């Protein structure tokens, strides 16, 4: 049975990067908006007469905290009707029609294998939610690798927050990598290039495959290449979970 549509109110908007904003949405009809980290909501935006051309889905970037407020992190797409409406028409106080939570892109229970969170752009949203949830709920876990691909330093969403989180969570490794920046000999921890080289290096580090689950979120090209490379390493297709953008 389809979930009912609800009304959400935008209570805050923050500029996270030059083309990326954080939208905080409150659902007044609910005391608590309950969801699993990794799930998404669907917005029905007034941009077309046909509903299949109006709906847009976004992963929830916040984590379950007992409130009726969620955060979405959204990048402005050139020519994108949905994001242009959100960036140019929506202000604090605007109402949005939404439904959710939806989706099965969620944490395994229990977390008995290493986790590789591999993402680009706003694909970091579900992994931010998952990482905070693991910390807040003291969930036992193995090693977690959040590998975040960006073009430039200024594109690195939530960078300081996730750097701080890595200091709090045992075995949580935050690894941003930059495809359009140059390597810096003065900063050997700076990673440049694409996400694929990093998880391949980590998986091969001990000479044998570590038990792991891979979660992929981002654009289709990145996900398609990652699936091929992970299976080429020797992992089963069942160990790969994906959330596709675009």
PDB file of C-alpha atoms in Angstrom:
ATOM      1  CA  UNK A   1       0.000   0.000   0.000  1.00  0.00           C
ATOM      2  CA  UNK A   2       1.499   3.377  -1.015  1.00  0.00           C
ATOM      3  CA  UNK A   3       2.548   5.685   1.796  1.00  0.00           C
ATOM      4  CA  UNK A   4       0.414   8.800   2.229  1.00  0.00           C
ATOM      5  CA  UNK A   5       1.709  12.167   1.095  1.00  0.00           C
ATOM      6  CA  UNK A   6       2.460  14.614   3.898  1.00  0.00           C
ATOM      7  CA  UNK A   7       3.276  18.281   4.180  1.00  0.00           C
ATOM      8  CA  UNK A   8       6.708  19.356   5.305  1.00  0.00           C
ATOM      9  CA  UNK A   9       7.827  22.877   6.137  1.00  0.00           C
ATOM     10  CA  UNK A  10      11.314  24.151   5.318  1.00  0.00           C
ATOM     11  CA  UNK A  11      12.645  25.586   8.568  1.00  0.00           C
ATOM     12  CA  UNK A  12      16.260  26.265   7.585  1.00  0.00           C
ATOM     13  CA  UNK A  13      18.464  26.373   4.476  1.00  0.00           C
ATOM     14  CA  UNK A  14      22.252  26.388   4.618  1.00  0.00           C
ATOM     15  CA  UNK A  15      24.792  26.759   1.834  1.00  0.00           C
ATOM     16  CA  UNK A  16      27.118  23.762   2.146  1.00  0.00           C
ATOM     17  CA  UNK A  17      29.156  24.321  -1.041  1.00  0.00           C
ATOM     18  CA  UNK A  18      28.955  26.598  -4.072  1.00  0.00           C
ATOM     19  CA  UNK A  19      26.229  24.507  -5.721  1.00  0.00           C
ATOM     20  CA  UNK A  20      24.999  22.496  -2.735  1.00  0.00           C
ATOM     21  CA  UNK A  21      22.498  23.360  -0.026  1.00  0.00           C
ATOM     22  CA  UNK A  22      21.203  21.709   3.127  1.00  0.00           C
ATOM     23  CA  UNK A  23      17.420  21.812   3.508  1.00  0.00           C
ATOM     24  CA  UNK A  24      15.944  21.189   6.953  1.00  0.00           C
ATOM     25  CA  UNK A  25      12.337  20.027   6.715  1.00  0.00           C
ATOM     26  CA  UNK A  26       9.897  19.636   9.586  1.00  0.00           C
ATOM     27  CA  UNK A  27       6.851  17.352   9.322  1.00  0.00           C
ATOM     28  CA  UNK A  28       4.378  19.011  11.717  1.00  0.00           C
ATOM     29  CA  UNK A  29       1.821  16.183  11.594  1.00  0.00           C
ATOM     30  CA  UNK A  30       4.285  13.799  13.234  1.00  0.00           C
ATOM     31  CA  UNK A  31       5.922  14.002  16.654  1.00  0.00           C
ATOM     32  CA  UNK A  32       8.827  11.902  15.416  1.00  0.00           C
ATOM     33  CA  UNK A  33       9.831  11.064  11.857  1.00  0.00           C
ATOM     34  CA  UNK A  34      11.143   7.530  12.238  1.00  0.00           C
ATOM     35  CA  UNK A  35      13.402   6.067   9.575  1.00  0.00           C
ATOM     36  CA  UNK A  36      16.413   3.831   9.111  1.00  0.00           C
ATOM     37  CA  UNK A  37      19.712   5.451   8.138  1.00  0.00           C
ATOM     38  CA  UNK A  38      20.120   5.093   4.389  1.00  0.00           C
ATOM     39  CA  UNK A  39      16.448   5.584   3.537  1.00  0.00           C
ATOM     40  CA  UNK A  40      15.092   8.410   1.387  1.00  0.00           C
ATOM     41  CA  UNK A  41      12.040  10.620   0.970  1.00  0.00           C
ATOM     42  CA  UNK A  42      10.240  11.497  -2.244  1.00  0.00           C
ATOM     43  CA  UNK A  43       9.175  15.079  -2.978  1.00  0.00           C
ATOM     44  CA  UNK A  44       6.242  15.983  -5.225  1.00  0.00           C
ATOM     45  CA  UNK A  45       7.322  19.306  -6.700  1.00  0.00           C
ATOM     46  CA  UNK A  46       5.000  21.624  -8.684  1.00  0.00           C
ATOM     47  CA  UNK A  47       7.114  21.508 -11.829  1.00  0.00           C
ATOM     48  CA  UNK A  48       4.928  19.475 -14.206  1.00  0.00           C
ATOM     49  CA  UNK A  49       1.306  18.412 -14.623  1.00  0.00           C
ATOM     50  CA  UNK A  50       2.214  14.701 -14.679  1.00  0.00           C
ATOM     51  CA  UNK A  51       3.235  13.260 -11.305  1.00  0.00           C
ATOM     52  CA  UNK A  52       5.910  10.974 -12.751  1.00  0.00           C
ATOM     53  CA  UNK A  53       7.693  14.108 -13.994  1.00  0.00           C
ATOM     54  CA  UNK A  54       7.258  15.936 -10.683  1.00  0.00           C
ATOM     55  CA  UNK A  55       8.677  13.501  -8.154  1.00  0.00           C
ATOM     56  CA  UNK A  56      12.274  13.608  -6.959  1.00  0.00           C
ATOM     57  CA  UNK A  57      13.851  11.335  -4.336  1.00  0.00           C
ATOM     58  CA  UNK A  58      16.626  12.352  -1.919  1.00  0.00           C
ATOM     59  CA  UNK A  59      18.491  10.356   0.707  1.00  0.00           C
ATOM     60  CA  UNK A  60      18.044  11.609   4.246  1.00  0.00           C
ATOM     61  CA  UNK A  61      21.346  13.152   5.349  1.00  0.00           C
ATOM     62  CA  UNK A  62      20.434  13.407   9.030  1.00  0.00           C
ATOM     63  CA  UNK A  63      20.066  10.500  11.439  1.00  0.00           C
ATOM     64  CA  UNK A  64      17.144   9.297  13.586  1.00  0.00           C
ATOM     65  CA  UNK A  65      17.016  11.553  16.649  1.00  0.00           C
ATOM     66  CA  UNK A  66      13.422  11.383  17.855  1.00  0.00           C
ATOM     67  CA  UNK A  67      12.381  14.668  16.218  1.00  0.00           C
ATOM     68  CA  UNK A  68      10.172  15.453  13.240  1.00  0.00           C
ATOM     69  CA  UNK A  69      12.958  17.296  11.379  1.00  0.00           C
ATOM     70  CA  UNK A  70      15.049  15.753   8.602  1.00  0.00           C
ATOM     71  CA  UNK A  71      17.897  17.144   6.517  1.00  0.00           C
ATOM     72  CA  UNK A  72      18.358  16.774   2.769  1.00  0.00           C
ATOM     73  CA  UNK A  73      21.581  17.799   1.023  1.00  0.00           C
ATOM     74  CA  UNK A  74      20.932  18.731  -2.599  1.00  0.00           C
ATOM     75  CA  UNK A  75      23.187  19.824  -5.463  1.00  0.00           C
ATOM     76  CA  UNK A  76      21.947  22.220  -8.119  1.00  0.00           C
ATOM     77  CA  UNK A  77      21.917  20.436 -11.476  1.00  0.00           C
ATOM     78  CA  UNK A  78      22.271  22.438 -14.657  1.00  0.00           C
ATOM     79  CA  UNK A  79      18.930  22.264 -16.421  1.00  0.00           C
ATOM     80  CA  UNK A  80      17.414  20.216 -13.605  1.00  0.00           C
ATOM     81  CA  UNK A  81      13.789  21.247 -13.137  1.00  0.00           C
ATOM     82  CA  UNK A  82      13.574  19.830  -9.628  1.00  0.00           C
ATOM     83  CA  UNK A  83      16.720  21.322  -8.184  1.00  0.00           C
ATOM     84  CA  UNK A  84      16.153  24.670  -9.917  1.00  0.00           C
ATOM     85  CA  UNK A  85      12.754  24.852  -8.243  1.00  0.00           C
ATOM     86  CA  UNK A  86      14.249  23.993  -4.846  1.00  0.00           C
ATOM     87  CA  UNK A  87      17.081  26.523  -5.196  1.00  0.00           C
ATOM     88  CA  UNK A  88      15.130  29.373  -6.800  1.00  0.00           C
ATOM     89  CA  UNK A  89      11.609  29.073  -5.390  1.00  0.00           C
ATOM     90  CA  UNK A  90      11.894  27.427  -1.979  1.00  0.00           C
ATOM     91  CA  UNK A  91      12.682  29.588   1.034  1.00  0.00           C
ATOM     92  CA  UNK A  92      12.339  29.214   4.797  1.00  0.00           C
ATOM     93  CA  UNK A  93       8.632  28.734   5.464  1.00  0.00           C
ATOM     94  CA  UNK A  94       7.904  27.043   2.118  1.00  0.00           C
ATOM     95  CA  UNK A  95       5.820  23.892   2.245  1.00  0.00           C
ATOM     96  CA  UNK A  96       6.818  20.718   0.394  1.00  0.00           C
ATOM     97  CA  UNK A  97       4.742  17.623  -0.312  1.00  0.00           C
ATOM     98  CA  UNK A  98       6.639  14.471   0.564  1.00  0.00           C
ATOM     99  CA  UNK A  99       6.308  10.831   1.491  1.00  0.00           C
ATOM    100  CA  UNK A 100       8.574   8.329   3.131  1.00  0.00           C
ATOM    101  CA  UNK A 101      10.736   6.983   4.519  1.00  0.00           C
ATOM    102  CA  UNK A 102      11.415   4.553   1.685  1.00  0.00           C
ATOM    103  CA  UNK A 103      14.176   2.227   0.576  1.00  0.00           C
ATOM    104  CA  UNK A 104      16.176  -0.782   1.715  1.00  0.00           C
ATOM    105  CA  UNK A 105      19.662   0.737   1.418  1.00  0.00           C
ATOM    106  CA  UNK A 106      20.259   0.250   5.131  1.00  0.00           C
ATOM    107  CA  UNK A 107      22.869  -1.110   7.533  1.00  0.00           C
ATOM    108  CA  UNK A 108      23.242  -4.873   7.943  1.00  0.00           C
ATOM    109  CA  UNK A 109      22.239  -6.351  11.279  1.00  0.00           C
ATOM    110  CA  UNK A 110      24.540  -7.253  12.902  1.00  0.00           C
ATOM    111  CA  UNK A 111      27.529  -5.446  11.418  1.00  0.00           C
ATOM    112  CA  UNK A 112      29.794  -8.491  11.389  1.00  0.00           C
ATOM    113  CA  UNK A 113      31.951  -7.571   8.382  1.00  0.00           C
ATOM    114  CA  UNK A 114      33.987  -4.539   7.386  1.00  0.00           C
ATOM    115  CA  UNK A 115      31.921  -1.828   5.708  1.00  0.00           C
ATOM    116  CA  UNK A 116      33.064   0.136   2.680  1.00  0.00           C
ATOM    117  CA  UNK A 117      30.949   3.265   2.111  1.00  0.00           C
ATOM    118  CA  UNK A 118      31.912   4.473  -1.377  1.00  0.00           C
ATOM    119  CA  UNK A 119      30.348   7.655  -2.698  1.00  0.00           C
ATOM    120  CA  UNK A 120      30.637  10.792  -4.791  1.00  0.00           C
ATOM    121  CA  UNK A 121      28.922  14.170  -4.413  1.00  0.00           C
ATOM    122  CA  UNK A 122      25.683  14.211  -2.446  1.00  0.00           C
ATOM    123  CA  UNK A 123      25.878  10.423  -2.396  1.00  0.00           C
ATOM    124  CA  UNK A 124      27.530  10.977   0.966  1.00  0.00           C
ATOM    125  CA  UNK A 125      24.103  11.676   2.524  1.00  0.00           C
ATOM    126  CA  UNK A 126      23.121   8.128   3.569  1.00  0.00           C
ATOM    127  CA  UNK A 127      26.620   7.392   4.873  1.00  0.00           C
ATOM    128  CA  UNK A 128      26.648  10.493   7.039  1.00  0.00           C
ATOM    129  CA  UNK A 129      23.361   9.259   8.511  1.00  0.00           C
ATOM    130  CA  UNK A 130      24.677   5.722   9.036  1.00  0.00           C
ATOM    131  CA  UNK A 131      27.954   6.852  10.600  1.00  0.00           C
ATOM    132  CA  UNK A 132      26.326   9.108  13.191  1.00  0.00           C
ATOM    133  CA  UNK A 133      23.735   6.436  13.960  1.00  0.00           C
ATOM    134  CA  UNK A 134      26.441   3.854  14.688  1.00  0.00           C
ATOM    135  CA  UNK A 135      28.129   6.297  17.081  1.00  0.00           C
ATOM    136  CA  UNK A 136      24.956   7.482  18.796  1.00  0.00           C
ATOM    137  CA  UNK A 137      23.623   3.966  19.361  1.00  0.00           C
ATOM    138  CA  UNK A 138      26.970   2.375  20.253  1.00  0.00           C
ATOM    139  CA  UNK A 139      26.423  -0.287  17.599  1.00  0.00           C
ATOM    140  CA  UNK A 140      29.200  -2.906  17.533  1.00  0.00           C
ATOM    141  CA  UNK A 141      31.020  -2.831  14.216  1.00  0.00           C
ATOM    142  CA  UNK A 142      34.124  -3.856  12.355  1.00  0.00           C
ATOM    143  CA  UNK A 143      36.274  -1.443  10.348  1.00  0.00           C
ATOM    144  CA  UNK A 144      34.299   1.194   8.437  1.00  0.00           C
ATOM    145  CA  UNK A 145      35.832   3.003   5.455  1.00  0.00           C
ATOM    146  CA  UNK A 146      34.020   6.088   4.180  1.00  0.00           C
ATOM    147  CA  UNK A 147      35.636   6.796   0.802  1.00  0.00           C
ATOM    148  CA  UNK A 148      34.304  10.063  -0.608  1.00  0.00           C
ATOM    149  CA  UNK A 149      35.182  11.183  -4.120  1.00  0.00           C
ATOM    150  CA  UNK A 150      35.196  14.918  -4.873  1.00  0.00           C
ATOM    151  CA  UNK A 151      36.599  17.101  -7.610  1.00  0.00           C
ATOM    152  CA  UNK A 152      37.927  19.981  -5.509  1.00  0.00           C
ATOM    153  CA  UNK A 153      38.515  20.737  -1.835  1.00  0.00           C
ATOM    154  CA  UNK A 154      35.482  23.016  -1.705  1.00  0.00           C
ATOM    155  CA  UNK A 155      33.256  20.163  -2.926  1.00  0.00           C
ATOM    156  CA  UNK A 156      34.014  18.028   0.133  1.00  0.00           C
ATOM    157  CA  UNK A 157      30.676  18.052   1.963  1.00  0.00           C
ATOM    158  CA  UNK A 158      30.709  17.735   5.771  1.00  0.00           C
ATOM    159  CA  UNK A 159      34.512  17.481   5.732  1.00  0.00           C
ATOM    160  CA  UNK A 160      35.280  18.843   9.203  1.00  0.00           C
ATOM    161  CA  UNK A 161      32.310  17.056  10.754  1.00  0.00           C
ATOM    162  CA  UNK A 162      33.378  13.687   9.372  1.00  0.00           C
ATOM    163  CA  UNK A 163      37.017  14.310  10.263  1.00  0.00           C
ATOM    164  CA  UNK A 164      35.901  14.908  13.855  1.00  0.00           C
ATOM    165  CA  UNK A 165      33.682  11.825  13.747  1.00  0.00           C
ATOM    166  CA  UNK A 166      36.637   9.664  12.726  1.00  0.00           C
ATOM    167  CA  UNK A 167      38.346  10.712  15.948  1.00  0.00           C
ATOM    168  CA  UNK A 168      35.374   9.518  18.015  1.00  0.00           C
ATOM    169  CA  UNK A 169      34.459   6.201  16.396  1.00  0.00           C
ATOM    170  CA  UNK A 170      36.935   3.337  16.822  1.00  0.00           C
ATOM    171  CA  UNK A 171      37.798   1.780  13.470  1.00  0.00           C
ATOM    172  CA  UNK A 172      36.001   4.502  11.477  1.00  0.00           C
ATOM    173  CA  UNK A 173      38.197   5.704   8.614  1.00  0.00           C
ATOM    174  CA  UNK A 174      37.198   8.827   6.675  1.00  0.00           C
ATOM    175  CA  UNK A 175      39.059   9.045   3.351  1.00  0.00           C
ATOM    176  CA  UNK A 176      38.164  11.891   0.978  1.00  0.00           C
ATOM    177  CA  UNK A 177      39.919  11.844  -2.373  1.00  0.00           C
ATOM    178  CA  UNK A 178      40.098  14.649  -4.926  1.00  0.00           C
ATOM    179  CA  UNK A 179      40.131  14.037  -8.680  1.00  0.00           C
ATOM    180  CA  UNK A 180      40.991  17.609  -9.758  1.00  0.00           C
ATOM    181  CA  UNK A 181      43.567  18.499  -7.126  1.00  0.00           C
ATOM    182  CA  UNK A 182      47.314  17.872  -7.246  1.00  0.00           C
ATOM    183  CA  UNK A 183      49.187  15.655  -4.827  1.00  0.00           C
ATOM    184  CA  UNK A 184      50.999  17.578  -2.088  1.00  0.00           C
ATOM    185  CA  UNK A 185      54.300  16.223  -0.804  1.00  0.00           C
ATOM    186  CA  UNK A 186      53.877  18.303   2.348  1.00  0.00           C
ATOM    187  CA  UNK A 187      50.623  16.522   3.119  1.00  0.00           C
ATOM    188  CA  UNK A 188      51.124  12.779   2.550  1.00  0.00           C
ATOM    189  CA  UNK A 189      47.653  12.005   3.937  1.00  0.00           C
ATOM    190  CA  UNK A 190      45.995  13.929   1.123  1.00  0.00           C
ATOM    191  CA  UNK A 191      44.503  11.502  -1.373  1.00  0.00           C
ATOM    192  CA  UNK A 192      44.075  12.455  -5.009  1.00  0.00           C
ATOM    193  CA  UNK A 193      42.480  10.564  -7.857  1.00  0.00           C
ATOM    194  CA  UNK A 194      39.351   8.437  -7.845  1.00  0.00           C
ATOM    195  CA  UNK A 195      37.677   6.276  -5.213  1.00  0.00           C
ATOM    196  CA  UNK A 196      38.412   2.969  -6.967  1.00  0.00           C
ATOM    197  CA  UNK A 197      42.144   2.922  -6.294  1.00  0.00           C
ATOM    198  CA  UNK A 198      41.560   3.424  -2.583  1.00  0.00           C
ATOM    199  CA  UNK A 199      39.216   0.521  -1.863  1.00  0.00           C
ATOM    200  CA  UNK A 200      41.294  -1.752  -4.108  1.00  0.00           C
ATOM    201  CA  UNK A 201      44.400  -0.839  -2.122  1.00  0.00           C
ATOM    202  CA  UNK A 202      42.658  -1.469   1.198  1.00  0.00           C
ATOM    203  CA  UNK A 203      41.163  -4.770   0.136  1.00  0.00           C
ATOM    204  CA  UNK A 204      44.522  -6.060  -1.100  1.00  0.00           C
ATOM    205  CA  UNK A 205      46.498  -4.780   1.894  1.00  0.00           C
ATOM    206  CA  UNK A 206      46.684  -8.054   3.824  1.00  0.00           C
ATOM    207  CA  UNK A 207      47.183 -10.328   0.851  1.00  0.00           C
ATOM    208  CA  UNK A 208      43.786 -11.991   1.330  1.00  0.00           C
ATOM    209  CA  UNK A 209      40.227 -10.723   1.035  1.00  0.00           C
ATOM    210  CA  UNK A 210      38.772  -9.403   4.243  1.00  0.00           C
ATOM    211  CA  UNK A 211      35.063 -10.177   4.839  1.00  0.00           C
ATOM    212  CA  UNK A 212      33.285  -6.995   3.740  1.00  0.00           C
ATOM    213  CA  UNK A 213      30.079  -5.396   2.557  1.00  0.00           C
ATOM    214  CA  UNK A 214      30.227  -2.597   0.000  1.00  0.00           C
ATOM    215  CA  UNK A 215      27.687   0.224  -0.122  1.00  0.00           C
ATOM    216  CA  UNK A 216      27.780   2.427  -3.224  1.00  0.00           C
ATOM    217  CA  UNK A 217      25.959   5.721  -3.623  1.00  0.00           C
ATOM    218  CA  UNK A 218      26.371   8.223  -6.427  1.00  0.00           C
ATOM    219  CA  UNK A 219      26.219   8.536 -10.171  1.00  0.00           C
ATOM    220  CA  UNK A 220      25.720   5.533 -12.433  1.00  0.00           C
ATOM    221  CA  UNK A 221      29.191   5.554 -13.993  1.00  0.00           C
ATOM    222  CA  UNK A 222      30.925   5.381 -10.616  1.00  0.00           C
ATOM    223  CA  UNK A 223      28.624   2.596  -9.393  1.00  0.00           C
ATOM    224  CA  UNK A 224      28.969   0.522 -12.553  1.00  0.00           C
ATOM    225  CA  UNK A 225      32.757   0.710 -12.457  1.00  0.00           C
ATOM    226  CA  UNK A 226      32.883  -0.035  -8.735  1.00  0.00           C
ATOM    227  CA  UNK A 227      30.714  -3.128  -9.099  1.00  0.00           C
ATOM    228  CA  UNK A 228      33.020  -4.484 -11.789  1.00  0.00           C
ATOM    229  CA  UNK A 229      36.178  -3.756  -9.824  1.00  0.00           C
ATOM    230  CA  UNK A 230      34.871  -5.162  -6.530  1.00  0.00           C
ATOM    231  CA  UNK A 231      33.846  -8.400  -8.183  1.00  0.00           C
ATOM    232  CA  UNK A 232      37.210  -8.529  -9.969  1.00  0.00           C
ATOM    233  CA  UNK A 233      38.829  -8.436  -6.531  1.00  0.00           C
ATOM    234  CA  UNK A 234      36.992 -11.672  -5.762  1.00  0.00           C
ATOM    235  CA  UNK A 235      33.933 -10.479  -3.854  1.00  0.00           C
ATOM    236  CA  UNK A 236      30.486 -11.906  -4.489  1.00  0.00           C
ATOM    237  CA  UNK A 237      27.825  -9.717  -6.084  1.00  0.00           C
ATOM    238  CA  UNK A 238      25.695 -10.209  -2.967  1.00  0.00           C
ATOM    239  CA  UNK A 239      28.195  -8.201  -0.937  1.00  0.00           C
ATOM    240  CA  UNK A 240      27.500  -5.074  -3.038  1.00  0.00           C
ATOM    241  CA  UNK A 241      24.591  -2.738  -2.242  1.00  0.00           C
ATOM    242  CA  UNK A 242      23.802   0.350  -4.261  1.00  0.00           C
ATOM    243  CA  UNK A 243      21.757   3.547  -4.318  1.00  0.00           C
ATOM    244  CA  UNK A 244      21.747   5.158  -7.728  1.00  0.00           C
ATOM    245  CA  UNK A 245      21.535   8.903  -8.391  1.00  0.00           C
ATOM    246  CA  UNK A 246      20.323  10.238 -11.705  1.00  0.00           C
TER     247      UNK A 246
END
